[in-house]
Short mmCIF file of C-alpha atoms and ligand atoms in Angstrom, two decimals:
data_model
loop_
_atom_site.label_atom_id
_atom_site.label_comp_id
_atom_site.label_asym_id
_atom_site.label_seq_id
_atom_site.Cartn_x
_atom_site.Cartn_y
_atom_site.Cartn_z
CA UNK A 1 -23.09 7.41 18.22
CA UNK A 2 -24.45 5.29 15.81
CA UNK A 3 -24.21 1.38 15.47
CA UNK A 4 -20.64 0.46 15.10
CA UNK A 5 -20.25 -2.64 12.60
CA UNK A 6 -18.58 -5.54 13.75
CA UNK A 7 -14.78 -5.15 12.81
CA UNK A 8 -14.48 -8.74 11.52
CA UNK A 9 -17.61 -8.27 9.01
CA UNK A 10 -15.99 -5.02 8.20
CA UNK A 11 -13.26 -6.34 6.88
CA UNK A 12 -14.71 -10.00 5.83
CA UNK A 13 -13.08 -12.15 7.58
CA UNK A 14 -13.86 -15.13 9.98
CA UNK A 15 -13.25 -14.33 13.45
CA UNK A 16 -10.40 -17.41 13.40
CA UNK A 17 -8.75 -15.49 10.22
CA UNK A 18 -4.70 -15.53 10.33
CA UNK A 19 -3.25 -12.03 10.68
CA UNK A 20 -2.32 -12.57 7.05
CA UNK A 21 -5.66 -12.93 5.62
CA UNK A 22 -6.81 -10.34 7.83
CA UNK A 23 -3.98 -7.64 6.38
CA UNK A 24 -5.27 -9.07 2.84
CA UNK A 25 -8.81 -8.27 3.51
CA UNK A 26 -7.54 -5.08 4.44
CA UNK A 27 -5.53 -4.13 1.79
CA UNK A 28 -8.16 -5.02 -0.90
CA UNK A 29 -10.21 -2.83 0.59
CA UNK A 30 -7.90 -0.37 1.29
CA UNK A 31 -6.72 0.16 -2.16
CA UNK A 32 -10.58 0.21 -3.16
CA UNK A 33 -11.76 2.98 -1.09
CA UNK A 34 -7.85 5.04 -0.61
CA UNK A 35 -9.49 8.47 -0.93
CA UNK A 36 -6.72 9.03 -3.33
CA UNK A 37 -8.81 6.70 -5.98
CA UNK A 38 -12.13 8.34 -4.96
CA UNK A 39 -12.42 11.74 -4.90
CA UNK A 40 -14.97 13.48 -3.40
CA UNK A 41 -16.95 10.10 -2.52
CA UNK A 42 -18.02 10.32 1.03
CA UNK A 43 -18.82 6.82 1.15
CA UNK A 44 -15.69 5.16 -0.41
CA UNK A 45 -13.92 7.75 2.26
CA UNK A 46 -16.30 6.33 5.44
CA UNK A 47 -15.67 2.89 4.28
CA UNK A 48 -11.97 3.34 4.18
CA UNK A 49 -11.69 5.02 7.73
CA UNK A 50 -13.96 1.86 8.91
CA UNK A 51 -11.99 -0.34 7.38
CA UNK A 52 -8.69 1.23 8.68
CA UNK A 53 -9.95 1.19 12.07
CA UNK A 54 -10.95 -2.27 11.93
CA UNK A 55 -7.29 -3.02 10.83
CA UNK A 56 -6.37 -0.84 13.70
CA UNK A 57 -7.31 -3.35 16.07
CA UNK A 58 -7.30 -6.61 14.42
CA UNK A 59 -4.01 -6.33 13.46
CA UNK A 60 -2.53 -6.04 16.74
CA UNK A 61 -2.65 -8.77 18.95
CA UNK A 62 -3.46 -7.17 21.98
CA UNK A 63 -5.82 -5.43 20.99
CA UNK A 64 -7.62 -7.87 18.79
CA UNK A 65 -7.96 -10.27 21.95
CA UNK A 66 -9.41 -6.95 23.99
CA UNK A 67 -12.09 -6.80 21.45
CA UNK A 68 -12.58 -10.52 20.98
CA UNK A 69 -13.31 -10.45 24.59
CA UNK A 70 -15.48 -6.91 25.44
CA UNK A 71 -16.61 -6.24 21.43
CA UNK A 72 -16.96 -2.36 20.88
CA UNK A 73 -16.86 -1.63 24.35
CA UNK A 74 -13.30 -3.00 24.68
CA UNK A 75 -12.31 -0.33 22.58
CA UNK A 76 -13.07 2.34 24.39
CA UNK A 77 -10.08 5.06 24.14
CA UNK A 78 -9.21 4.76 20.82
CA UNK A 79 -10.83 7.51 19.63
CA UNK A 80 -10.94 6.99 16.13
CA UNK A 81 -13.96 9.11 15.70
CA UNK A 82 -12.69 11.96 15.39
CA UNK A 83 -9.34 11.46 13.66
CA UNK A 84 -8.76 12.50 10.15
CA UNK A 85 -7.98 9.52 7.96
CA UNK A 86 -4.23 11.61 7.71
CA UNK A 87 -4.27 10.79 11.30
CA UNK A 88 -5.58 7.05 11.06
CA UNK A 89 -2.88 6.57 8.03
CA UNK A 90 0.00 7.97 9.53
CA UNK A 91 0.05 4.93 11.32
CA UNK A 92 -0.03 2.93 8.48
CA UNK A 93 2.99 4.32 6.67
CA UNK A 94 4.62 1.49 5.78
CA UNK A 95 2.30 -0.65 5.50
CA UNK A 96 1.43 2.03 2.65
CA UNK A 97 4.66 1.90 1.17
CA UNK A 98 4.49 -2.09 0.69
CA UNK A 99 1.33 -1.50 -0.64
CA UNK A 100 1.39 1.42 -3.20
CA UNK A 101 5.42 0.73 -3.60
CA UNK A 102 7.67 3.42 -4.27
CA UNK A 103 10.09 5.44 -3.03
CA UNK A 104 11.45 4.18 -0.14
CA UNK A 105 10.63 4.84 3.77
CA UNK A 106 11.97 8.56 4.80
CA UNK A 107 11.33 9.73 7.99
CA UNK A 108 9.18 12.30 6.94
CA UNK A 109 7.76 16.06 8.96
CA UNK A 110 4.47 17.29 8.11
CA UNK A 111 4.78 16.92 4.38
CA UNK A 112 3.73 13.98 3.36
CA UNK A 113 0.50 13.46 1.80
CA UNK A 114 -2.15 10.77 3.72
CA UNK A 115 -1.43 8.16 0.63
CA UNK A 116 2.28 9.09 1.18
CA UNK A 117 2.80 10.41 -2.51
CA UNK A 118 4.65 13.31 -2.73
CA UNK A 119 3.29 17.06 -2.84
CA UNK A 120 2.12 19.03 -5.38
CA UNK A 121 3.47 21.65 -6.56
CA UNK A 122 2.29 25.13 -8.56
CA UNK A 123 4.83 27.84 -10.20
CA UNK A 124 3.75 30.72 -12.66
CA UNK A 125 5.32 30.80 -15.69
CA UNK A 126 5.22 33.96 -18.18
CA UNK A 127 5.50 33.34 -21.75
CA UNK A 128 5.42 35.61 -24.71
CA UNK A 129 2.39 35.67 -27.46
CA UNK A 130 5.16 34.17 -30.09
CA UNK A 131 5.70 31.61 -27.79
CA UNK A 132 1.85 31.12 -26.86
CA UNK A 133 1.42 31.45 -31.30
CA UNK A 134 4.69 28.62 -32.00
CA UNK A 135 3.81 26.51 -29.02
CA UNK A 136 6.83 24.29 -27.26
CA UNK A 137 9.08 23.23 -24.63
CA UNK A 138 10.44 25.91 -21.89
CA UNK A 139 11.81 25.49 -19.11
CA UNK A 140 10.47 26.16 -15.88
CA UNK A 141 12.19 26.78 -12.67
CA UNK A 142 11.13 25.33 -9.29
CA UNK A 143 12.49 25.79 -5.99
CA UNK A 144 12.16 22.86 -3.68
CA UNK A 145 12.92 19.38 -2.38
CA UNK A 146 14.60 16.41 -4.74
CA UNK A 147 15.13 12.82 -3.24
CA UNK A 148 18.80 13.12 -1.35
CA UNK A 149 21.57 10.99 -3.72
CA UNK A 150 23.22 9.34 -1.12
CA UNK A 151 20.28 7.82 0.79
CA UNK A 152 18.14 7.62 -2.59
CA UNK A 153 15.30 9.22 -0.65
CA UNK A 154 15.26 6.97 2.65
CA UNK A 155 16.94 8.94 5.11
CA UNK A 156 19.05 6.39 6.20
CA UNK A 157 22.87 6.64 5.84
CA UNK A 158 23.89 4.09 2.90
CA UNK A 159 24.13 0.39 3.88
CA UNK A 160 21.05 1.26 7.05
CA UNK A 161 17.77 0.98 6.76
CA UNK A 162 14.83 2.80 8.97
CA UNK A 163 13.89 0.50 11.35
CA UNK A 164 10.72 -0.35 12.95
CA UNK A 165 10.26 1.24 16.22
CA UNK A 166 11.03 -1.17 19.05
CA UNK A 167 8.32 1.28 21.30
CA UNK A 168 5.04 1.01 19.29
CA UNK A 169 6.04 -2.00 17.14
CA UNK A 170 5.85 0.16 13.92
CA UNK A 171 2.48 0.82 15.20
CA UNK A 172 2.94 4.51 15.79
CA UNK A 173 0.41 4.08 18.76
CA UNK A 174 1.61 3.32 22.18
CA UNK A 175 -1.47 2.02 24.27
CA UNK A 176 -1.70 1.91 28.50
CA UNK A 177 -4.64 -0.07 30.12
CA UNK A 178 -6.56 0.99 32.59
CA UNK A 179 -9.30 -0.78 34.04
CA UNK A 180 -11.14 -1.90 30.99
CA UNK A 181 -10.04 1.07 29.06
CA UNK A 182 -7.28 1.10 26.94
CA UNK A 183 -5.67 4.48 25.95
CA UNK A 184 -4.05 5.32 22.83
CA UNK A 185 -1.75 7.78 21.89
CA UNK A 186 0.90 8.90 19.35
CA UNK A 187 4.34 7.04 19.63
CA UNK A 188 6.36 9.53 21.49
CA UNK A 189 9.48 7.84 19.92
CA UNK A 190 8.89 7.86 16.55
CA UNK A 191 6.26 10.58 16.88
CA UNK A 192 3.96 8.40 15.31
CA UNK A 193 5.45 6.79 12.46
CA UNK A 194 6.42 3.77 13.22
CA UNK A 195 9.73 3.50 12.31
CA UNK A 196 12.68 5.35 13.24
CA UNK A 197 15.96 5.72 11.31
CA UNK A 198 19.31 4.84 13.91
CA UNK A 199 22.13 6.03 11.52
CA UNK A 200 20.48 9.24 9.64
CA UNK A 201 22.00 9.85 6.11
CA UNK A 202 24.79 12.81 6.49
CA UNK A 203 24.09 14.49 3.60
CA UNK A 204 20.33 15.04 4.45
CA UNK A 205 20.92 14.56 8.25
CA UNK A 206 17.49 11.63 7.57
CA UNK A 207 15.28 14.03 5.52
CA UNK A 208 15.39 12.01 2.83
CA UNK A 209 15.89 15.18 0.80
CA UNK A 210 17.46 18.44 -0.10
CA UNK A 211 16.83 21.50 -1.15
CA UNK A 212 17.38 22.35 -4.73
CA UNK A 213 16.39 24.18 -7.80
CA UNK A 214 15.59 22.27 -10.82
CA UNK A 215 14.88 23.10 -14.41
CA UNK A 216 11.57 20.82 -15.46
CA UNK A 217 10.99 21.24 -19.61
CA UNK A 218 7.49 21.66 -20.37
CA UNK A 219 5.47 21.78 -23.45
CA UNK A 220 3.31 24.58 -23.67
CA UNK A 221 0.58 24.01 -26.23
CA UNK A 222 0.26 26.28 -29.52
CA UNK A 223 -2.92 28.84 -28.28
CA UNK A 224 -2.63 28.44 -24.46
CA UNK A 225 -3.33 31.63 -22.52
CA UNK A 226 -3.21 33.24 -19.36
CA UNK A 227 -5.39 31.97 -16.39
CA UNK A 228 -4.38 28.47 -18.21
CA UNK A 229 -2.69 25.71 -15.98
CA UNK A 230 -0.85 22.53 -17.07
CA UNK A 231 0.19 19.28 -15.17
CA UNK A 232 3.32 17.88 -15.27
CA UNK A 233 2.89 14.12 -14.13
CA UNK A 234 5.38 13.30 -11.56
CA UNK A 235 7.19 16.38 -11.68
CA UNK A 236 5.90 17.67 -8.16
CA UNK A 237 7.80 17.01 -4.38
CA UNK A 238 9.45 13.02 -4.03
CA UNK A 239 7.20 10.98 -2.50
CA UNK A 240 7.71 8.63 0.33
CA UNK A 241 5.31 5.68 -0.60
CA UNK A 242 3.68 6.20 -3.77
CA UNK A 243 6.22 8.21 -6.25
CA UNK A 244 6.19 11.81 -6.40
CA UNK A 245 3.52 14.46 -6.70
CA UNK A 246 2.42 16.88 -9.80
CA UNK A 247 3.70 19.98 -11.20
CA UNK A 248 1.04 22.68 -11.88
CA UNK A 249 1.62 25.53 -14.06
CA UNK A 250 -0.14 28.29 -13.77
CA UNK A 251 0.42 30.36 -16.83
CA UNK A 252 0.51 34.11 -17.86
CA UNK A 253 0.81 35.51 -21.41
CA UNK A 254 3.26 38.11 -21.12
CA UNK A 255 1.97 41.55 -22.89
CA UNK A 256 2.26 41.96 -26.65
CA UNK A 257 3.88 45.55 -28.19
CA UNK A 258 1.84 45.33 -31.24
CA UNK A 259 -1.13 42.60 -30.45
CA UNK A 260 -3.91 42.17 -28.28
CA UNK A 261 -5.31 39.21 -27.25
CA UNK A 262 -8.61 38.45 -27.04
CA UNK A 263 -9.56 34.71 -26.72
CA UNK A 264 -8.06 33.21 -30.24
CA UNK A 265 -8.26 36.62 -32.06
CA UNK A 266 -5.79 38.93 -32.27
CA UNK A 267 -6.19 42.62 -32.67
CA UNK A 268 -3.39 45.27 -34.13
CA UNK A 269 -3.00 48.48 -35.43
CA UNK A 270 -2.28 49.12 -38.76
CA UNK A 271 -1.65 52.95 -40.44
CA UNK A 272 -2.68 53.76 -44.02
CA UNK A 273 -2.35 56.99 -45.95
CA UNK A 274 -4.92 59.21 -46.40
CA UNK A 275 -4.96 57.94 -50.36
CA UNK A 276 -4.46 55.05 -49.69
CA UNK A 277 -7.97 54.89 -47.62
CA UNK A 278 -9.69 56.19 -50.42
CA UNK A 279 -8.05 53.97 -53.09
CA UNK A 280 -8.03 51.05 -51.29
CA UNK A 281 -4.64 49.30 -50.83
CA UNK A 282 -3.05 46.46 -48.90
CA UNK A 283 -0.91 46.19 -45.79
CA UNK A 284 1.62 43.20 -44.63
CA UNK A 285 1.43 42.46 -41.28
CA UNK A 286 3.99 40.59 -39.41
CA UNK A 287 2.44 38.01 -36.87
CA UNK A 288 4.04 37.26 -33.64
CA UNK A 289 5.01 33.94 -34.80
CA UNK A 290 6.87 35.68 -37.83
CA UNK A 291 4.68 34.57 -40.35
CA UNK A 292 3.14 37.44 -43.02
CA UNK A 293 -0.43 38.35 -43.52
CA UNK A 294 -1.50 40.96 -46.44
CA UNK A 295 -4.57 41.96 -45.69
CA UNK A 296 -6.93 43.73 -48.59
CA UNK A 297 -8.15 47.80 -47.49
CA UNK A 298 -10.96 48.31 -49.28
CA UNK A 299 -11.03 51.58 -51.03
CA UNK A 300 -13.16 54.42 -49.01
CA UNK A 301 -12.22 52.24 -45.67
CA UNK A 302 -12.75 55.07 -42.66
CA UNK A 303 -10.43 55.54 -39.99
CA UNK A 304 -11.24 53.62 -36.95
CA UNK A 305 -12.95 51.07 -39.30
CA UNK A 306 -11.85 46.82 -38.60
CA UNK A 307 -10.24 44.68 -41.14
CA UNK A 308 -10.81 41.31 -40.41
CA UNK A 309 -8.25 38.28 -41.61
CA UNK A 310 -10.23 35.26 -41.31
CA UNK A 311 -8.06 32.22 -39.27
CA UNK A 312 -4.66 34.26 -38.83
CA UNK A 313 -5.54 35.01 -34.95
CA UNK A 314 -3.66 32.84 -32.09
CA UNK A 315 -4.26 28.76 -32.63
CA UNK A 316 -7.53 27.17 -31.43
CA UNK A 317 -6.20 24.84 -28.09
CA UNK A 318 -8.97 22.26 -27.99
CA UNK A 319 -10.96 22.83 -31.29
CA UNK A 320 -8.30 23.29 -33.75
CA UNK A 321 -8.00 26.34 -36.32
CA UNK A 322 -6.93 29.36 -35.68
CA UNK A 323 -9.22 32.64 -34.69
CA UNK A 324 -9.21 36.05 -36.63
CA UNK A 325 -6.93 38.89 -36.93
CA UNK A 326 -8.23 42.05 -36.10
CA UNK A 327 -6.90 44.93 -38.29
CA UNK A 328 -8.11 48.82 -37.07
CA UNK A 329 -7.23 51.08 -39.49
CA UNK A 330 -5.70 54.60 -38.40
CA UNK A 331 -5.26 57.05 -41.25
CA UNK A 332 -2.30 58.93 -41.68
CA UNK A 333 -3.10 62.49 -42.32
CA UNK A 334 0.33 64.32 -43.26
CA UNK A 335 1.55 67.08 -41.42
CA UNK A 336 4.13 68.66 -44.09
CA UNK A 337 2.92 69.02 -47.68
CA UNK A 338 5.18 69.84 -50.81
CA UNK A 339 3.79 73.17 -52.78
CA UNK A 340 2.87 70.04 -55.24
CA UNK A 341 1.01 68.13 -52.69
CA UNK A 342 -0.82 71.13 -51.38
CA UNK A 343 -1.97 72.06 -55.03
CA UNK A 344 -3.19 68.37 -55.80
CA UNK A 345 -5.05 68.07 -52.14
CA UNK A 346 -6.59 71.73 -53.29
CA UNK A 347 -7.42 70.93 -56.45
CA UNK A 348 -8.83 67.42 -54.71
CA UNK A 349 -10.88 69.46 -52.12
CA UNK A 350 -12.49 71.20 -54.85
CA UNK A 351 -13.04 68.32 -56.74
CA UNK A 352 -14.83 66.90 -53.68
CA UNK A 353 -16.47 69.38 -53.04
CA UNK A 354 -18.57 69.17 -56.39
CA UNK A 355 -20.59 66.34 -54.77
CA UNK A 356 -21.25 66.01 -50.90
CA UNK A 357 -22.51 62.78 -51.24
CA UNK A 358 -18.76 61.67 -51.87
CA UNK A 359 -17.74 63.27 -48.73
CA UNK A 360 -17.23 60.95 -45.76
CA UNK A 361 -20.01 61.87 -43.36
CA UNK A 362 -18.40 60.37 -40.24
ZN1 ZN B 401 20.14 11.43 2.48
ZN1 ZN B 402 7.08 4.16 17.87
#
């Protein structure tokens, strides 16, 4: 084990400091280093475990004269090594709540989060192509947990309040002594929290929640596309300290009868006559958003061949514009002639056949 730091320079206090100044210190640095704020920083993270730990001690009276007395070695038995800061902060819960605020003190299960916000949560959503085209609010249904009415989210029946637990102190540690060597483990009364709620809300029977389906409205932006997700602020699982978590959507572009998609273009079908190939014509095509593009076939366009309409394709979501519209021609070759048609397609043939060169070779 490496060279533990002295729990009082840890935190930056004077070895006289008041309990107050010590859960100051402690909160300042708390809030600095919350993993929450610092993602992925492996040193914000060890500083905030050694700074919780520190707090740990100093912040309980007993044990705070066991390690004024022995230092480190007093200690021995709380293993904080190995706990997960989720561990060393469920003991903090409400200390949590006074500091991040929020939603009250439910006696929570497993869900809660280590800051104490509430849960993220992801759905799939299926739009159409108009829709992805137009853009705009739909709504989007989620199965899951909403703060209970009665209790407003506490757990506790209406005029009660979760109270601190009378076994651990709100600690959520109970310790025994033996020797030297203090042990340390989980509250068995308030399995660790800290608090305990005597008169549970009926309606949630102390959850702090119920089960429900809600309706959340969210704006899809004009050109999003499958494999795309959007976050809903706030619109995730209640939270117990620090507000509730995010909604994720993970979106899917349903399939199009008469477009594909490809990035911002669009590709469709269009059918021409067999004159009109030669003679060159136009077609009107109706986008998915309802709008009308007439698009220019130049005469002697082949079968198979791409018509491209600059900027009609699906909306541009970061850069702005629109992409291309992909037209492939198919010819229509008739399969009933009139006598008249027959003669003029003969006479045509023959005409044709004067010079090869006019001939489509492919
Ligand atoms: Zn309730
Ligand atoms: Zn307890």
């Amino acid at each position: 084990m490496t060279e533990k730091r002295d729990y009082y320079e840890v935190l930056s206090v004077s070895r006289e400091s008041s309990a107050d100044d010590i859960r100051k210190a402690y909160r300042q640095a708390a809030l600095k280093n919350h993993p929450d704020r610092n993602p992925g920083d492996a040193e914000a993270d060890a500083r905030f475990k050694e700074a919780t730990e520190a707090y740990s001690v100093l912040s309980d009276n007993d044990k705070r004269a066991q390690y004024d007395r022995f230092g480190h070695a007093g200690m021995n038995g709380f293993d904080f090594g190995n706990a997960g800061v989720g561990d060393i902060l469920s003991q903090f819960q409400d200390m949590f709540a006074d500091f991040f605020g929020g939603f009250g003190g439910a006696q929570g299960g497993q869900r809660r989060r280590s800051s104490g916000r509430g849960q993220d949560v992801r759905v799939h959503a299926t739009i159409s192509l108009a829709d992805s085209m137009l853009g705009g609010k739909h709504e989007v249904v989620i199965d899951g947990e909403v703060p209970c009415d009665t209790c407003t989210g506490s757990g506790a029946k209406p005029g009660t309040k979760p109270e601190t637990c009378p076994q651990c102190r709100g600690t959520g540690q109970v310790t025994a002594q033996r020797g030297f060597i203090m042990f340390s483990s989980a509250c068995a009364r308030c399995r660790g929290t800290g608090s305990y709620i005597a008169t549970p809300c009926e309606t949630c029977r102390g959850r702090g929640a119920v089960d429900r389906q809600r309706k959340v409205l969210v704006s899809f932006p004009p050109g999003i596309d499958t494999g795309h997700r959007l976050r809903v602020p706030g619109q995730g699982m209640p939270g117990r300290a620090a507000g509730p978590g995010d909604l994720y959507v993970d979106v899917e572009i349903a399939p199009d009868e008469r477009f594909e998609r490809h990035g911002d273009d669009l590709a469709s079908r269009v059918d021409i006559s067999f004159s009109g190939a030669a003679l060159g014509t136009e077609v009107e095509v109706e986008l998915p958003d309802g709008t009308n593009v007439t698009a220019a076939i130049g005469a002697g366009t082949q079968p198979s061949s791409v018509v491209t309409v600059r900027g009609k394709g699906m909306p541009r979501l970061e850069r702005g514009g629109r992409g291309d519209l992909h037209l492939v021609v198919s010819v229509s070759v008739p399969k009933k002639l009139s006598k008249h048609a027959k003669k003029l397609l003969q006479e045509l043939e023959v005409e044709l056949g004067k010079d090869g060169s006019e001939r489509a070779s492919g």
